[in-house]
mmCIF file of C-alpha atoms in Angstrom:
data_model
loop_
_atom_site.group_PDB
_atom_site.id
_atom_site.type_symbol
_atom_site.label_atom_id
_atom_site.label_comp_id
_atom_site.label_asym_id
_atom_site.label_seq_id
_atom_site.Cartn_x
_atom_site.Cartn_y
_atom_site.Cartn_z
ATOM 1 C CA MET A 1 -162.795 14.743 -39.789
ATOM 2 C CA ARG A 2 -161.927 17.650 -42.098
ATOM 3 C CA ASP A 3 -165.215 19.533 -41.605
ATOM 4 C CA VAL A 4 -165.718 19.833 -45.374
ATOM 5 C CA ILE A 5 -169.287 19.593 -46.663
ATOM 6 C CA PHE A 6 -170.614 18.880 -50.154
ATOM 7 C CA VAL A 7 -174.109 19.413 -51.535
ATOM 8 C CA GLY A 8 -175.360 18.450 -54.975
ATOM 9 C CA THR A 9 -178.037 20.419 -56.819
ATOM 10 C CA ALA A 10 -179.987 20.045 -60.081
ATOM 11 C CA VAL A 11 -181.292 22.507 -62.658
ATOM 12 C CA THR A 12 -184.931 22.585 -61.610
ATOM 13 C CA ARG A 13 -185.896 26.059 -62.829
ATOM 14 C CA PRO A 14 -184.627 28.450 -65.516
ATOM 15 C CA GLY A 15 -181.247 29.910 -64.624
ATOM 16 C CA ALA A 16 -180.641 27.592 -61.663
ATOM 17 C CA VAL A 17 -177.227 26.107 -60.969
ATOM 18 C CA GLY A 18 -177.137 22.308 -60.865
ATOM 19 C CA THR A 19 -173.656 21.421 -59.693
ATOM 20 C CA LEU A 20 -171.642 20.488 -56.618
ATOM 21 C CA TYR A 21 -171.176 23.011 -53.812
ATOM 22 C CA ARG A 22 -168.322 22.800 -51.296
ATOM 23 C CA LEU A 23 -168.201 24.376 -47.846
ATOM 24 C CA ARG A 24 -165.567 24.371 -45.153
ATOM 25 C CA ALA A 25 -167.462 24.621 -41.854
ATOM 26 C CA GLY A 26 -167.757 28.283 -40.893
ATOM 27 C CA GLY A 27 -166.946 29.474 -44.407
ATOM 28 C CA GLU A 28 -168.897 30.240 -47.563
ATOM 29 C CA TRP A 29 -170.171 28.057 -50.383
ATOM 30 C CA GLU A 30 -168.016 27.539 -53.455
ATOM 31 C CA THR A 31 -168.864 25.676 -56.644
ATOM 32 C CA ALA A 32 -166.709 22.681 -57.463
ATOM 33 C CA GLU A 33 -163.980 23.169 -60.041
ATOM 34 C CA GLY A 34 -164.481 20.774 -62.938
ATOM 35 C CA ILE A 35 -168.216 20.048 -62.606
ATOM 36 C CA PRO A 36 -170.447 22.011 -65.005
ATOM 37 C CA ALA A 37 -173.196 24.306 -63.756
ATOM 38 C CA ASP A 38 -175.815 22.109 -65.429
ATOM 39 C CA ALA A 39 -174.447 18.675 -64.438
ATOM 40 C CA ALA A 40 -177.260 17.948 -61.918
ATOM 41 C CA VAL A 41 -175.437 16.149 -59.097
ATOM 42 C CA GLN A 42 -177.571 13.414 -57.526
ATOM 43 C CA ALA A 43 -175.117 11.643 -55.187
ATOM 44 C CA VAL A 44 -171.773 12.346 -53.517
ATOM 45 C CA THR A 45 -169.731 9.405 -52.231
ATOM 46 C CA PRO A 46 -166.508 9.785 -50.231
ATOM 47 C CA HIS A 47 -164.245 6.767 -50.642
ATOM 48 C CA PRO A 48 -164.294 4.849 -47.333
ATOM 49 C CA ALA A 49 -160.640 3.784 -47.570
ATOM 50 C CA ARG A 50 -158.972 6.668 -49.471
ATOM 51 C CA GLU A 51 -159.487 9.926 -47.651
ATOM 52 C CA ASP A 52 -158.746 12.241 -50.591
ATOM 53 C CA VAL A 53 -160.997 10.461 -53.099
ATOM 54 C CA VAL A 54 -164.625 11.500 -53.612
ATOM 55 C CA PHE A 55 -167.083 10.549 -56.367
ATOM 56 C CA ALA A 56 -170.068 12.509 -57.662
ATOM 57 C CA ALA A 57 -172.851 10.957 -59.739
ATOM 58 C CA ALA A 58 -174.581 13.468 -61.990
ATOM 59 C CA ARG A 59 -177.193 13.328 -64.687
ATOM 60 C CA LYS A 60 -174.494 14.497 -67.103
ATOM 61 C CA GLY A 61 -171.709 12.179 -66.026
ATOM 62 C CA LEU A 62 -169.669 10.585 -63.274
ATOM 63 C CA TYR A 63 -166.952 12.681 -61.632
ATOM 64 C CA ARG A 64 -164.016 12.000 -59.321
ATOM 65 C CA SER A 65 -161.818 14.131 -57.079
ATOM 66 C CA THR A 66 -158.444 12.956 -55.768
ATOM 67 C CA ASP A 67 -157.734 16.064 -53.679
ATOM 68 C CA ALA A 68 -160.627 16.005 -51.198
ATOM 69 C CA GLY A 69 -162.980 17.860 -53.490
ATOM 70 C CA GLU A 70 -160.754 20.775 -54.506
ATOM 71 C CA THR A 71 -160.850 19.792 -58.191
ATOM 72 C CA TRP A 72 -162.862 17.273 -60.205
ATOM 73 C CA SER A 73 -162.562 15.404 -63.476
ATOM 74 C CA ARG A 74 -165.102 13.457 -65.526
ATOM 75 C CA ILE A 75 -164.714 9.678 -65.712
ATOM 76 C CA ASP A 76 -165.390 7.898 -68.990
ATOM 77 C CA VAL A 77 -167.846 5.140 -68.099
ATOM 78 C CA THR A 78 -169.941 4.491 -71.196
ATOM 79 C CA ASP A 79 -170.812 5.914 -74.600
ATOM 80 C CA GLU A 80 -174.504 5.343 -73.911
ATOM 81 C CA ASP A 81 -176.741 8.326 -73.252
ATOM 82 C CA VAL A 82 -177.527 7.650 -69.580
ATOM 83 C CA GLN A 83 -177.773 9.661 -66.390
ATOM 84 C CA PHE A 84 -175.810 8.706 -63.272
ATOM 85 C CA TRP A 85 -177.787 8.727 -60.034
ATOM 86 C CA THR A 86 -175.569 6.879 -57.574
ATOM 87 C CA VAL A 87 -172.065 5.523 -57.044
ATOM 88 C CA VAL A 88 -170.877 3.153 -54.314
ATOM 89 C CA VAL A 89 -167.534 1.703 -53.221
ATOM 90 C CA SER A 90 -167.337 -1.905 -52.088
ATOM 91 C CA PRO A 91 -166.604 -2.377 -48.378
ATOM 92 C CA HIS A 92 -164.875 -5.631 -49.350
ATOM 93 C CA ASP A 93 -162.463 -4.284 -51.992
ATOM 94 C CA PRO A 94 -161.544 -0.579 -52.279
ATOM 95 C CA ASP A 95 -160.991 -0.904 -56.031
ATOM 96 C CA VAL A 96 -164.503 -2.188 -56.787
ATOM 97 C CA LEU A 97 -167.140 0.427 -57.590
ATOM 98 C CA PHE A 98 -170.660 0.420 -58.983
ATOM 99 C CA ALA A 99 -172.505 3.252 -60.676
ATOM 100 C CA GLY A 100 -176.283 3.204 -61.109
ATOM 101 C CA THR A 101 -178.046 4.930 -63.976
ATOM 102 C CA ALA A 102 -181.304 6.072 -65.499
ATOM 103 C CA PRO A 103 -182.757 4.219 -67.300
ATOM 104 C CA VAL A 104 -182.089 1.416 -64.806
ATOM 105 C CA GLY A 105 -178.577 0.109 -65.375
ATOM 106 C CA PHE A 106 -175.381 -0.783 -63.539
ATOM 107 C CA HIS A 107 -171.708 -0.301 -64.365
ATOM 108 C CA ARG A 108 -168.872 -2.045 -62.482
ATOM 109 C CA SER A 109 -165.241 -0.999 -62.069
ATOM 110 C CA GLU A 110 -162.507 -3.200 -60.628
ATOM 111 C CA ASP A 111 -159.694 -0.630 -60.761
ATOM 112 C CA GLY A 112 -160.947 2.292 -58.718
ATOM 113 C CA GLY A 113 -162.919 3.849 -61.555
ATOM 114 C CA GLU A 114 -160.376 3.793 -64.372
ATOM 115 C CA THR A 115 -162.311 1.326 -66.521
ATOM 116 C CA TRP A 116 -165.911 0.120 -66.413
ATOM 117 C CA LYS A 117 -168.071 -2.747 -67.652
ATOM 118 C CA LYS A 118 -171.817 -2.695 -68.063
ATOM 119 C CA CYS A 119 -173.710 -5.251 -65.972
ATOM 120 C CA GLU A 120 -176.831 -7.154 -67.005
ATOM 121 C CA ALA A 121 -180.087 -5.991 -65.445
ATOM 122 C CA ASP A 122 -183.358 -7.849 -65.990
ATOM 123 C CA HIS A 123 -185.717 -5.153 -64.788
ATOM 124 C CA PRO A 124 -188.253 -3.938 -67.375
ATOM 125 C CA GLU A 125 -190.187 -0.753 -66.700
ATOM 126 C CA ARG A 126 -193.294 -1.452 -64.622
ATOM 127 C CA PHE A 127 -194.966 1.942 -65.046
ATOM 128 C CA ASP A 128 -195.287 4.537 -67.792
ATOM 129 C CA MET A 129 -194.053 7.659 -66.029
ATOM 130 C CA SER A 130 -194.129 11.235 -67.271
ATOM 131 C CA PHE A 131 -190.471 11.875 -66.397
ATOM 132 C CA GLY A 132 -189.213 8.896 -68.414
ATOM 133 C CA GLY A 133 -187.436 5.727 -67.331
ATOM 134 C CA SER A 134 -186.875 4.722 -63.736
ATOM 135 C CA ARG A 135 -183.462 5.149 -62.124
ATOM 136 C CA VAL A 136 -181.137 3.354 -59.737
ATOM 137 C CA MET A 137 -181.199 5.531 -56.628
ATOM 138 C CA ARG A 138 -178.928 3.584 -54.281
ATOM 139 C CA ILE A 139 -176.809 0.420 -54.197
ATOM 140 C CA ALA A 140 -175.797 -1.462 -51.038
ATOM 141 C CA PHE A 141 -173.492 -4.406 -50.404
ATOM 142 C CA HIS A 142 -174.205 -7.337 -48.133
ATOM 143 C CA PRO A 143 -171.951 -6.627 -45.120
ATOM 144 C CA SER A 144 -170.134 -9.983 -45.228
ATOM 145 C CA ASP A 145 -170.855 -11.580 -48.625
ATOM 146 C CA PRO A 146 -169.269 -9.646 -51.526
ATOM 147 C CA ASP A 147 -171.350 -11.578 -54.052
ATOM 148 C CA VAL A 148 -174.655 -10.151 -52.788
ATOM 149 C CA LEU A 149 -175.788 -6.602 -53.549
ATOM 150 C CA TYR A 150 -179.091 -4.752 -53.440
ATOM 151 C CA ALA A 151 -180.496 -1.676 -55.152
ATOM 152 C CA ALA A 152 -183.540 0.592 -55.022
ATOM 153 C CA SER A 153 -185.143 1.996 -58.139
ATOM 154 C CA GLU A 154 -187.368 5.041 -58.483
ATOM 155 C CA VAL A 155 -190.092 4.138 -59.553
ATOM 156 C CA ASN A 156 -189.391 0.428 -60.125
ATOM 157 C CA GLY A 157 -188.763 -1.272 -56.806
ATOM 158 C CA PHE A 158 -186.081 -3.557 -55.402
ATOM 159 C CA LEU A 159 -183.222 -5.308 -57.210
ATOM 160 C CA VAL A 160 -180.840 -8.070 -56.164
ATOM 161 C CA SER A 161 -177.519 -9.409 -57.459
ATOM 162 C CA GLU A 162 -176.017 -12.663 -56.247
ATOM 163 C CA ASP A 163 -172.917 -12.781 -58.462
ATOM 164 C CA GLY A 164 -170.987 -9.734 -57.343
ATOM 165 C CA GLY A 165 -173.109 -7.290 -59.289
ATOM 166 C CA ARG A 166 -172.500 -8.759 -62.728
ATOM 167 C CA THR A 167 -176.200 -9.564 -63.197
ATOM 168 C CA TRP A 168 -179.263 -8.062 -61.519
ATOM 169 C CA ARG A 169 -182.913 -9.057 -61.217
ATOM 170 C CA GLY A 170 -185.974 -7.285 -59.931
ATOM 171 C CA GLU A 171 -187.548 -8.848 -56.844
ATOM 172 C CA ALA A 172 -191.190 -7.793 -56.617
ATOM 173 C CA GLU A 173 -192.856 -10.490 -54.501
ATOM 174 C CA GLY A 174 -192.564 -8.741 -51.145
ATOM 175 C CA ILE A 175 -193.439 -5.328 -52.556
ATOM 176 C CA LEU A 176 -196.557 -6.646 -54.271
ATOM 177 C CA ALA A 177 -197.749 -8.309 -51.074
ATOM 178 C CA LEU A 178 -197.548 -5.051 -49.131
ATOM 179 C CA ALA A 179 -198.975 -3.025 -52.015
ATOM 180 C CA ALA A 180 -202.153 -5.100 -51.705
ATOM 181 C CA GLN A 181 -202.778 -3.729 -48.223
ATOM 182 C CA PRO A 182 -205.255 -0.819 -48.296
ATOM 183 C CA HIS A 183 -203.104 1.631 -46.314
ATOM 184 C CA LEU A 184 -200.144 1.069 -48.671
ATOM 185 C CA LYS A 185 -202.037 1.651 -51.898
ATOM 186 C CA ASN A 186 -200.737 4.894 -53.347
ATOM 187 C CA THR A 187 -200.391 6.616 -56.698
ATOM 188 C CA GLU A 188 -199.036 9.980 -57.871
ATOM 189 C CA LEU A 189 -197.730 9.447 -61.389
ATOM 190 C CA THR A 190 -199.903 6.652 -62.792
ATOM 191 C CA ASP A 191 -203.305 5.074 -62.296
ATOM 192 C CA ASP A 192 -201.807 1.950 -60.677
ATOM 193 C CA ASP A 193 -202.225 2.037 -56.879
ATOM 194 C CA ARG A 194 -199.218 -0.275 -56.420
ATOM 195 C CA GLU A 195 -196.995 2.548 -57.599
ATOM 196 C CA GLY A 196 -196.187 3.930 -54.144
ATOM 197 C CA MET A 197 -194.557 0.738 -52.884
ATOM 198 C CA PHE A 198 -192.383 0.551 -56.015
ATOM 199 C CA ASP A 199 -191.100 4.092 -55.506
ATOM 200 C CA GLY A 200 -187.770 3.059 -54.004
ATOM 201 C CA HIS A 201 -185.318 5.736 -52.907
ATOM 202 C CA SER A 202 -182.592 3.848 -51.043
ATOM 203 C CA VAL A 203 -181.353 0.559 -49.613
ATOM 204 C CA CYS A 204 -179.311 0.173 -46.447
ATOM 205 C CA THR A 205 -177.448 -2.740 -44.834
ATOM 206 C CA THR A 206 -175.623 -3.105 -41.522
ATOM 207 C CA PRO A 207 -173.188 -5.588 -39.914
ATOM 208 C CA ALA A 208 -175.460 -5.615 -36.865
ATOM 209 C CA ARG A 209 -177.979 -7.673 -38.856
ATOM 210 C CA PRO A 210 -176.102 -8.862 -41.960
ATOM 211 C CA ASP A 211 -178.963 -10.547 -43.812
ATOM 212 C CA SER A 212 -181.354 -7.635 -43.389
ATOM 213 C CA VAL A 213 -181.910 -5.015 -46.050
ATOM 214 C CA PHE A 214 -183.798 -1.814 -45.365
ATOM 215 C CA TYR A 215 -185.797 -0.767 -48.431
ATOM 216 C CA VAL A 216 -186.569 2.949 -48.272
ATOM 217 C CA GLY A 217 -189.198 4.745 -50.293
ATOM 218 C CA ARG A 218 -192.226 6.947 -50.683
ATOM 219 C CA LEU A 219 -194.265 5.064 -48.079
ATOM 220 C CA GLY A 220 -191.620 4.515 -45.381
ATOM 221 C CA ILE A 221 -188.933 1.996 -44.473
ATOM 222 C CA PHE A 222 -189.335 -1.750 -44.912
ATOM 223 C CA GLU A 223 -187.065 -4.605 -43.847
ATOM 224 C CA THR A 224 -186.445 -7.845 -45.713
ATOM 225 C CA THR A 225 -184.357 -10.786 -44.534
ATOM 226 C CA ASP A 226 -184.964 -12.972 -47.599
ATOM 227 C CA ARG A 227 -183.787 -10.667 -50.396
ATOM 228 C CA GLY A 228 -187.130 -9.106 -51.108
ATOM 229 C CA LYS A 229 -189.443 -12.094 -51.069
ATOM 230 C CA THR A 230 -191.147 -10.716 -47.965
ATOM 231 C CA LEU A 231 -191.047 -7.240 -46.411
ATOM 232 C CA ARG A 232 -191.864 -5.953 -42.940
ATOM 233 C CA ASP A 233 -193.166 -2.423 -42.510
ATOM 234 C CA LEU A 234 -191.205 -0.619 -39.777
ATOM 235 C CA GLU A 235 -194.154 1.792 -39.461
ATOM 236 C CA VAL A 236 -191.990 4.875 -39.035
ATOM 237 C CA GLY A 237 -195.141 6.995 -38.977
ATOM 238 C CA LYS A 238 -195.662 5.886 -35.387
ATOM 239 C CA SER A 239 -192.516 7.798 -34.378
ATOM 240 C CA ALA A 240 -192.601 10.714 -36.807
ATOM 241 C CA PRO A 241 -195.415 12.955 -38.073
ATOM 242 C CA PHE A 242 -194.699 11.870 -41.656
ATOM 243 C CA SER A 243 -193.242 8.816 -43.363
ATOM 244 C CA TYR A 244 -192.118 9.833 -46.871
ATOM 245 C CA THR A 245 -188.486 8.707 -46.710
ATOM 246 C CA ARG A 246 -185.606 9.645 -48.992
ATOM 247 C CA ASP A 247 -182.628 7.907 -47.415
ATOM 248 C CA CYS A 248 -181.353 5.779 -44.529
ATOM 249 C CA ARG A 249 -177.712 5.363 -43.490
ATOM 250 C CA VAL A 250 -175.837 3.521 -40.742
ATOM 251 C CA VAL A 251 -173.669 5.519 -38.338
ATOM 252 C CA ALA A 252 -169.956 4.816 -38.575
ATOM 253 C CA GLY A 253 -168.816 2.440 -35.848
ATOM 254 C CA ARG A 254 -172.342 2.072 -34.477
ATOM 255 C CA PRO A 255 -174.003 -0.650 -36.565
ATOM 256 C CA GLU A 256 -177.312 -0.583 -34.662
ATOM 257 C CA SER A 257 -177.727 3.168 -35.162
ATOM 258 C CA MET A 258 -179.114 4.749 -38.314
ATOM 259 C CA TYR A 259 -180.304 8.107 -39.563
ATOM 260 C CA ALA A 260 -183.221 8.599 -41.946
ATOM 261 C CA CYS A 261 -184.837 11.695 -43.423
ATOM 262 C CA PHE A 262 -188.629 11.964 -43.355
ATOM 263 C CA SER A 263 -191.008 14.411 -45.019
ATOM 264 C CA ILE A 264 -194.604 14.702 -46.223
ATOM 265 C CA SER A 265 -193.982 14.189 -49.936
ATOM 266 C CA SER A 266 -191.419 14.911 -52.644
ATOM 267 C CA ARG A 267 -192.499 18.561 -52.657
ATOM 268 C CA SER A 268 -193.643 19.770 -49.282
ATOM 269 C CA GLU A 269 -193.064 22.424 -46.658
ATOM 270 C CA ALA A 270 -191.671 20.231 -43.888
ATOM 271 C CA GLY A 271 -189.034 17.604 -43.184
ATOM 272 C CA ALA A 272 -186.765 16.310 -40.451
ATOM 273 C CA LEU A 273 -183.813 14.044 -39.801
ATOM 274 C CA TYR A 274 -184.497 11.155 -37.426
ATOM 275 C CA ARG A 275 -182.269 8.541 -35.831
ATOM 276 C CA THR A 276 -182.674 5.091 -34.347
ATOM 277 C CA HIS A 277 -180.449 3.135 -31.979
ATOM 278 C CA ASP A 278 -182.309 -0.169 -32.353
ATOM 279 C CA LEU A 279 -182.308 -0.766 -36.118
ATOM 280 C CA GLY A 280 -185.533 1.040 -36.791
ATOM 281 C CA GLU A 281 -187.803 -0.239 -34.052
ATOM 282 C CA THR A 282 -188.010 3.253 -32.525
ATOM 283 C CA TRP A 283 -187.039 6.670 -33.889
ATOM 284 C CA GLU A 284 -186.337 10.082 -32.411
ATOM 285 C CA GLU A 285 -185.788 13.444 -34.033
ATOM 286 C CA ALA A 286 -182.059 13.966 -34.534
ATOM 287 C CA ASN A 287 -182.201 17.749 -34.819
ATOM 288 C CA PRO A 288 -185.087 18.957 -32.622
ATOM 289 C CA GLY A 289 -185.780 22.632 -33.000
ATOM 290 C CA VAL A 290 -184.412 22.755 -36.542
ATOM 291 C CA LEU A 291 -187.126 23.924 -38.908
ATOM 292 C CA ALA A 292 -186.923 22.432 -42.382
ATOM 293 C CA LYS A 293 -189.071 24.524 -44.721
ATOM 294 C CA SER A 294 -189.178 22.009 -47.561
ATOM 295 C CA THR A 295 -188.749 18.280 -48.158
ATOM 296 C CA MET A 296 -185.553 16.834 -46.720
ATOM 297 C CA MET A 297 -184.157 15.186 -49.837
ATOM 298 C CA GLY A 298 -180.933 13.615 -48.612
ATOM 299 C CA PHE A 299 -178.108 13.491 -46.118
ATOM 300 C CA GLY A 300 -174.644 12.104 -45.584
ATOM 301 C CA VAL A 301 -172.781 10.584 -42.663
ATOM 302 C CA HIS A 302 -169.013 10.628 -42.267
ATOM 303 C CA VAL A 303 -167.398 7.358 -43.371
ATOM 304 C CA SER A 304 -165.482 6.855 -40.118
ATOM 305 C CA ASP A 305 -166.471 9.519 -37.578
ATOM 306 C CA PRO A 306 -169.979 9.216 -36.059
ATOM 307 C CA ALA A 307 -169.924 12.915 -35.158
ATOM 308 C CA GLY A 308 -170.307 14.178 -38.723
ATOM 309 C CA VAL A 309 -173.708 14.431 -40.446
ATOM 310 C CA VAL A 310 -175.082 16.790 -43.114
ATOM 311 C CA ALA A 311 -178.706 17.013 -44.304
ATOM 312 C CA VAL A 312 -180.197 18.982 -47.211
ATOM 313 C CA THR A 313 -183.674 20.194 -48.125
ATOM 314 C CA ARG A 314 -185.064 20.605 -51.612
ATOM 315 C CA HIS A 315 -184.992 24.397 -51.345
ATOM 316 C CA GLY A 316 -181.377 24.597 -50.248
ATOM 317 C CA GLN A 317 -181.345 24.599 -46.471
ATOM 318 C CA VAL A 318 -178.266 22.715 -45.305
ATOM 319 C CA PHE A 319 -177.958 21.482 -41.722
ATOM 320 C CA TYR A 320 -174.782 19.928 -40.357
ATOM 321 C CA THR A 321 -173.409 18.684 -37.070
ATOM 322 C CA LEU A 322 -169.803 18.012 -36.132
ATOM 323 C CA ASP A 323 -170.536 16.602 -32.664
ATOM 324 C CA GLY A 324 -172.977 13.771 -33.260
ATOM 325 C CA SER A 325 -176.209 15.808 -33.253
ATOM 326 C CA GLU A 326 -175.531 17.714 -30.041
ATOM 327 C CA THR A 327 -175.451 21.010 -31.929
ATOM 328 C CA TRP A 328 -176.542 21.853 -35.462
ATOM 329 C CA HIS A 329 -175.543 24.621 -37.847
ATOM 330 C CA GLU A 330 -177.583 25.916 -40.792
ATOM 331 C CA LYS A 331 -176.094 27.294 -44.008
ATOM 332 C CA GLN A 332 -178.424 28.195 -46.863
ATOM 333 C CA LEU A 333 -177.198 27.543 -50.380
ATOM 334 C CA PRO A 334 -176.791 30.553 -52.723
ATOM 335 C CA SER A 335 -180.043 31.903 -54.138
ATOM 336 C CA ASP A 336 -179.297 30.687 -57.671
ATOM 337 C CA ALA A 337 -178.720 27.067 -56.604
ATOM 338 C CA GLY A 338 -181.159 24.533 -57.992
ATOM 339 C CA ASP A 339 -183.020 22.041 -55.830
ATOM 340 C CA ALA A 340 -180.672 20.161 -53.482
ATOM 341 C CA PHE A 341 -180.686 16.365 -53.560
ATOM 342 C CA CYS A 342 -177.655 15.049 -51.687
ATOM 343 C CA GLY A 343 -174.998 15.839 -49.121
ATOM 344 C CA ALA A 344 -171.692 14.426 -47.901
ATOM 345 C CA ILE A 345 -169.075 15.288 -45.308
ATOM 346 C CA LEU A 346 -165.322 14.709 -45.116
#
């Protein structure tokens, strides 16, 4: 582990910096060379097989570093006017990548990001939202079948591909069934009380239970074993004081262990990172004593070392551990940084 931390921010107020910040543990924050101050970085993805390669998905483009984040260059993906919200590398082939966009769309590369092809996505907008079209927040591969992929859309639910990501469909059956339950009716942006269940933030898979997918969103974490046709509520609110969930990730080398970040809502004054060692049946606070003063918006785990984790709050608090959650360090982003949305660690 190199003890290098990345945090992405967005321009969320006049004069704010929405770029990628880089920190060597114990040092000071620096802005990334090659990523504009108004790029709005939404996801940072270290390549799992190439230690010097890192990708950053931003609302104003997709970026790549080949020197462990020292310098960055923009990748030409498409001429369409889209925002990039996520990028993922296949665990089955290190040259295969997917980038997810807003409005909902997918782009596939088979040569490490040099060239890209747009995929087909049958996923019309379900709601009329004030911020525009929904976006692909996270993409996950089936652990053993390279033809099967999953995605979460904000605010448009769960998607599935069964042909290696070339075509995608929305799978709403399981979401609609849960959205009919009184305690899972929720609305913030529309007058449709099914909205909350369709507010997907992430998807997560693990070799410990290959056919399971964990669908993460506004109302908690839900597990499906039949590609979205039915969903089981993990009821994370029984373990944590809040259940608004932004992300869930498996710990390297420990397929039954996961981290997830919980808060009250998208804009709140509290949040915490939790972990489970039994695939979500029980949860415990990963960083007890750490006081998050705003919503915990994202986090990253090291691709091969279970000791490395970094978590970020909307208002720029950054917490990281280099020893598997035994001790935590806090490093606030500079005062002119925009809202923080994602973190990663090399």
